[in-house]
Amino acid sequence: MSKILEVQNLVKKFGDNYAIKNVSFSVNEGEVLAIIGSSGSGKSTVLRCINQLEKIDGGNIKICGDSMIKEIKTENKLPKKYDSKNKKVVYTDKETLNKMNLECGMVFQNFNLFPHLTVLENVTEAMIQVLKKSKDEADKEGTKILTRMGLEAKINQYPCNLSGGEQQRASIARTLAINPKIIFMDEPTSALDPELVGEVLKVVKQLASEKRTMVIVTHEIGFAREIADRVIFMSKGEIIEEGKPEEVIDNPKKERTKEFLQRYLK
């Protein structure tokens, strides 16, 4: 199995506060990784750093072998990931960063659909503007993806006319439209009413069954246990425990993991 994602000693600060402290993990092709933890534990920040929505302060991120941070040689020829003068990481060239961005698809908790575009236009926008496909080709592919999401009757509707579950499925369809190597989901069900959660989880399960590589930040512990190949538990910006769902969720070793899960699992 080839590694699609490598996160190496990732550091992210907001002012003097560490949001992420030396976080390292990797994801293999076809693997589903679930990240769980309390609010403020750094889960979503990790995803935002990988997707270049936040600048990192230390470490490195590799996607499909491409490195986000340019390694600078020091006088003793050892690789160093900090500018020796101001101690800041130096990002690689824009072309590589854009390539890495295209390998990633992000599904946000609040959908982030364009309100002035129809559901189909939301899905085809990136195909036309970024992938340079013709409108006819994009419309055909977009309709096919939306049909898979159970939204064929909604393609000409605007997001405001969709339920939360339908909006999130449209958001997933938009992500699939660029055919990313790895899909990131940030609490994909947290903005939904309880009765709508199931329809989104069903779509995510389908993607997992297709061996789509995914990293999912979720508070749905039962869902994480069912869908994930591996689970990471984070607390205060650090990885506390990592392993298979039956290890981390059912038989946690660390006290902080046990305390967290006691709130969710009876």
Short mmCIF file of C-alpha atoms in Angstrom, two decimals:
data_model
loop_
_atom_site.label_atom_id
_atom_site.label_comp_id
_atom_site.label_asym_id
_atom_site.label_seq_id
_atom_site.Cartn_x
_atom_site.Cartn_y
_atom_site.Cartn_z
CA MET A 1 0.00 0.00 0.00
CA SER A 2 1.32 3.42 -0.93
CA LYS A 3 1.16 6.35 1.46
CA ILE A 4 -1.03 9.14 0.08
CA LEU A 5 -0.70 11.46 3.07
CA GLU A 6 2.16 11.97 5.50
CA VAL A 7 1.92 14.48 8.34
CA GLN A 8 5.29 14.95 10.00
CA ASN A 9 5.73 16.75 13.35
CA LEU A 10 3.04 19.28 12.47
CA VAL A 11 2.98 22.45 14.55
CA LYS A 12 0.37 25.21 14.38
CA LYS A 13 0.23 28.23 16.68
CA PHE A 14 -2.33 30.99 17.09
CA GLY A 15 -0.34 33.75 18.73
CA ASP A 16 1.54 32.13 21.59
CA ASN A 17 -0.91 29.25 21.90
CA TYR A 18 -0.21 25.88 20.33
CA ALA A 19 -3.25 24.51 18.46
CA ILE A 20 -1.22 21.50 17.22
CA LYS A 21 1.93 20.15 18.85
CA ASN A 22 4.17 17.80 16.85
CA VAL A 23 1.38 15.75 15.31
CA SER A 24 2.49 12.90 13.02
CA PHE A 25 0.48 10.28 11.14
CA SER A 26 0.11 8.83 7.66
CA VAL A 27 -2.75 7.53 5.52
CA ASN A 28 -2.45 4.75 2.96
CA GLU A 29 -4.31 4.57 -0.32
CA GLY A 30 -7.85 3.26 0.20
CA GLU A 31 -7.74 3.76 3.96
CA VAL A 32 -10.33 5.57 6.09
CA LEU A 33 -8.93 7.42 9.09
CA ALA A 34 -11.28 8.89 11.70
CA ILE A 35 -10.08 11.65 14.05
CA ILE A 36 -12.05 12.04 17.27
CA GLY A 37 -11.70 14.31 20.28
CA SER A 38 -13.30 17.15 22.19
CA SER A 39 -13.96 20.59 20.71
CA GLY A 40 -10.74 22.58 20.61
CA SER A 41 -8.52 19.48 20.48
CA GLY A 42 -7.02 20.49 17.12
CA LYS A 43 -8.87 18.00 14.88
CA SER A 44 -10.27 20.53 12.40
CA THR A 45 -7.08 22.60 12.46
CA VAL A 46 -5.11 19.57 11.23
CA LEU A 47 -7.45 19.29 8.24
CA ARG A 48 -7.23 23.02 7.53
CA CYS A 49 -3.42 22.86 7.55
CA ILE A 50 -3.37 19.92 5.14
CA ASN A 51 -5.77 21.75 2.80
CA GLN A 52 -3.66 24.95 2.95
CA LEU A 53 -6.43 26.90 4.68
CA GLU A 54 -4.04 27.59 7.56
CA LYS A 55 -0.30 28.25 7.42
CA ILE A 56 1.76 25.81 9.46
CA ASP A 57 4.47 26.84 11.92
CA GLY A 58 6.55 23.68 11.94
CA GLY A 59 6.89 20.21 10.48
CA ASN A 60 5.83 19.12 7.03
CA ILE A 61 2.94 17.64 5.05
CA LYS A 62 3.38 15.33 2.07
CA ILE A 63 0.61 14.41 -0.36
CA CYS A 64 1.26 11.77 -3.03
CA GLY A 65 4.98 12.26 -2.41
CA ASP A 66 4.95 16.04 -2.91
CA SER A 67 6.27 18.08 0.00
CA MET A 68 4.45 21.21 1.18
CA ILE A 69 7.52 22.61 2.92
CA LYS A 70 10.76 23.26 1.08
CA GLU A 71 13.74 21.76 2.87
CA ILE A 72 16.56 24.25 3.35
CA LYS A 73 20.12 23.04 3.64
CA THR A 74 22.06 24.29 6.63
CA GLU A 75 25.81 24.80 6.72
CA ASN A 76 26.42 21.25 7.89
CA LYS A 77 24.35 19.95 4.96
CA LEU A 78 21.59 18.53 7.15
CA PRO A 79 18.04 19.19 5.92
CA LYS A 80 16.20 21.79 7.93
CA LYS A 81 12.58 22.85 7.66
CA TYR A 82 12.97 26.31 9.20
CA ASP A 83 14.40 29.49 7.77
CA SER A 84 17.50 29.96 9.91
CA LYS A 85 16.91 33.70 10.28
CA ASN A 86 13.27 33.93 11.33
CA LYS A 87 12.52 30.31 12.25
CA LYS A 88 9.56 30.11 9.89
CA VAL A 89 8.80 27.23 7.59
CA VAL A 90 9.39 27.93 3.91
CA TYR A 91 6.67 26.66 1.60
CA THR A 92 7.48 25.02 -1.70
CA ASP A 93 6.66 26.60 -5.08
CA LYS A 94 3.10 27.58 -6.02
CA GLU A 95 2.88 25.03 -8.82
CA THR A 96 3.52 22.15 -6.41
CA LEU A 97 1.14 23.63 -3.83
CA ASN A 98 -1.62 23.90 -6.45
CA LYS A 99 -1.01 20.32 -7.53
CA MET A 100 -1.25 19.16 -3.90
CA ASN A 101 -4.45 21.14 -3.44
CA LEU A 102 -6.05 19.38 -6.40
CA GLU A 103 -5.27 16.00 -4.85
CA CYS A 104 -7.42 17.00 -1.85
CA GLY A 105 -11.18 17.38 -1.58
CA MET A 106 -12.70 19.05 1.48
CA VAL A 107 -16.24 18.62 2.80
CA PHE A 108 -17.06 21.28 5.38
CA GLN A 109 -19.47 21.01 8.29
CA ASN A 110 -21.47 24.03 7.07
CA PHE A 111 -21.67 22.84 3.44
CA ASN A 112 -20.11 26.05 1.94
CA LEU A 113 -22.19 25.81 -1.24
CA PHE A 114 -22.43 28.91 -3.44
CA PRO A 115 -25.94 30.29 -2.75
CA HIS A 116 -26.25 32.01 -6.14
CA LEU A 117 -25.53 28.80 -8.11
CA THR A 118 -27.83 25.84 -8.66
CA VAL A 119 -26.88 22.47 -7.21
CA LEU A 120 -25.57 21.34 -10.61
CA GLU A 121 -23.60 24.59 -11.09
CA ASN A 122 -22.04 24.16 -7.66
CA VAL A 123 -20.81 20.72 -8.72
CA THR A 124 -19.61 21.72 -12.21
CA GLU A 125 -17.92 25.02 -11.31
CA ALA A 126 -14.54 23.49 -10.42
CA MET A 127 -14.70 21.06 -13.37
CA ILE A 128 -15.06 23.98 -15.77
CA GLN A 129 -12.82 26.56 -14.08
CA VAL A 130 -10.06 24.33 -12.69
CA LEU A 131 -10.12 21.11 -14.71
CA LYS A 132 -11.00 23.05 -17.91
CA LYS A 133 -13.78 20.69 -18.99
CA SER A 134 -16.45 21.86 -21.40
CA LYS A 135 -19.83 22.84 -19.94
CA ASP A 136 -21.53 19.91 -21.67
CA GLU A 137 -19.01 17.41 -20.32
CA ALA A 138 -19.16 18.92 -16.83
CA ASP A 139 -22.97 18.94 -16.82
CA LYS A 140 -23.05 15.29 -17.87
CA GLU A 141 -20.55 14.22 -15.19
CA GLY A 142 -22.15 16.46 -12.56
CA THR A 143 -25.60 15.00 -13.20
CA LYS A 144 -24.18 11.50 -12.93
CA ILE A 145 -22.54 12.25 -9.56
CA LEU A 146 -25.65 13.98 -8.19
CA THR A 147 -27.77 11.02 -9.24
CA ARG A 148 -25.46 8.77 -7.22
CA MET A 149 -26.09 11.09 -4.26
CA GLY A 150 -29.86 10.73 -4.72
CA LEU A 151 -30.19 14.35 -5.84
CA GLU A 152 -31.21 13.96 -9.48
CA ALA A 153 -34.51 15.78 -8.78
CA LYS A 154 -32.68 18.72 -7.19
CA ILE A 155 -30.06 19.60 -9.80
CA ASN A 156 -31.75 22.87 -10.84
CA GLN A 157 -32.64 23.92 -7.29
CA TYR A 158 -30.69 26.48 -5.29
CA PRO A 159 -29.06 25.48 -1.97
CA CYS A 160 -31.62 27.47 0.05
CA ASN A 161 -34.34 25.10 -1.20
CA LEU A 162 -32.53 21.97 0.04
CA SER A 163 -32.60 20.33 3.43
CA GLY A 164 -29.36 20.21 5.42
CA GLY A 165 -28.84 16.59 4.48
CA GLU A 166 -29.36 17.37 0.80
CA GLN A 167 -26.95 20.30 1.00
CA GLN A 168 -24.27 18.13 2.56
CA ARG A 169 -24.76 15.44 -0.09
CA ALA A 170 -24.42 18.18 -2.74
CA SER A 171 -21.23 19.30 -1.00
CA ILE A 172 -19.87 15.74 -1.16
CA ALA A 173 -20.85 15.58 -4.85
CA ARG A 174 -18.93 18.81 -5.49
CA THR A 175 -15.86 17.28 -3.84
CA LEU A 176 -16.15 14.08 -5.90
CA ALA A 177 -16.38 16.16 -9.10
CA ILE A 178 -12.65 16.96 -8.99
CA ASN A 179 -11.87 13.27 -8.34
CA PRO A 180 -9.41 13.94 -5.51
CA LYS A 181 -6.92 11.34 -4.33
CA ILE A 182 -7.99 11.94 -0.73
CA ILE A 183 -11.24 13.29 0.73
CA PHE A 184 -11.29 15.23 3.98
CA MET A 185 -14.52 15.65 5.94
CA ASP A 186 -14.75 18.08 8.84
CA GLU A 187 -17.65 17.04 11.09
CA PRO A 188 -19.87 16.29 8.06
CA THR A 189 -22.99 15.73 10.20
CA SER A 190 -22.59 18.30 12.99
CA ALA A 191 -24.79 20.95 11.36
CA LEU A 192 -27.61 18.49 10.64
CA ASP A 193 -30.80 17.68 12.50
CA PRO A 194 -30.60 14.16 14.00
CA GLU A 195 -33.09 12.71 11.51
CA LEU A 196 -30.91 13.87 8.58
CA VAL A 197 -27.62 12.45 9.86
CA GLY A 198 -28.32 8.94 8.56
CA GLU A 199 -28.64 9.94 4.90
CA VAL A 200 -25.20 11.58 4.93
CA LEU A 201 -23.56 8.73 6.82
CA LYS A 202 -25.00 6.32 4.26
CA VAL A 203 -23.22 8.23 1.46
CA VAL A 204 -19.94 8.24 3.39
CA LYS A 205 -20.23 4.48 3.99
CA GLN A 206 -20.74 3.98 0.25
CA LEU A 207 -17.55 5.95 -0.48
CA ALA A 208 -15.66 3.85 2.06
CA SER A 209 -16.91 0.66 0.41
CA GLU A 210 -15.44 1.97 -2.87
CA LYS A 211 -12.05 2.19 -1.14
CA ARG A 212 -11.93 5.97 -1.31
CA THR A 213 -9.11 7.38 0.80
CA MET A 214 -10.71 9.54 3.50
CA VAL A 215 -9.82 11.42 6.65
CA ILE A 216 -12.93 12.17 8.68
CA VAL A 217 -13.13 14.39 11.73
CA THR A 218 -16.27 13.30 13.54
CA HIS A 219 -18.04 13.30 16.89
CA GLU A 220 -20.13 10.29 15.78
CA ILE A 221 -18.21 7.65 17.72
CA GLY A 222 -20.37 4.73 16.60
CA PHE A 223 -19.92 5.82 13.00
CA ALA A 224 -16.14 6.09 13.44
CA ARG A 225 -16.06 2.57 14.86
CA GLU A 226 -18.05 1.22 11.92
CA ILE A 227 -16.39 2.98 9.01
CA ALA A 228 -12.75 3.64 9.96
CA ASP A 229 -9.75 1.41 9.38
CA ARG A 230 -7.89 3.46 12.01
CA VAL A 231 -8.88 5.98 14.67
CA ILE A 232 -6.86 8.83 16.15
CA PHE A 233 -7.89 10.41 19.45
CA MET A 234 -6.64 13.99 19.92
CA SER A 235 -6.60 16.17 23.02
CA LYS A 236 -5.12 19.65 23.46
CA GLY A 237 -3.39 19.58 20.08
CA GLU A 238 -1.72 16.21 20.53
CA ILE A 239 -2.38 12.64 19.43
CA ILE A 240 -3.08 10.69 22.60
CA GLU A 241 -3.95 7.33 21.08
CA GLU A 242 -3.99 5.75 17.63
CA GLY A 243 -5.00 2.33 16.39
CA LYS A 244 -7.83 0.20 15.05
CA PRO A 245 -11.37 1.17 16.15
CA GLU A 246 -11.63 -1.87 18.41
CA GLU A 247 -8.41 -0.75 20.12
CA VAL A 248 -8.99 2.98 20.53
CA ILE A 249 -12.77 3.03 20.97
CA ASP A 250 -13.52 -0.34 22.58
CA ASN A 251 -10.31 -0.89 24.56
CA PRO A 252 -8.56 2.45 25.06
CA LYS A 253 -5.26 2.35 26.95
CA LYS A 254 -4.86 6.02 27.89
CA GLU A 255 -6.84 7.61 30.71
CA ARG A 256 -7.68 10.73 28.66
CA THR A 257 -9.17 8.54 25.93
CA LYS A 258 -11.24 6.63 28.47
CA GLU A 259 -12.55 9.86 30.03
CA PHE A 260 -13.53 11.24 26.64
CA LEU A 261 -15.32 8.07 25.51
CA GLN A 262 -17.23 7.70 28.76
CA ARG A 263 -19.19 10.81 27.76
CA TYR A 264 -20.26 9.21 24.48
CA LEU A 265 -20.49 5.50 25.14
CA LYS A 266 -22.73 4.02 27.81
#
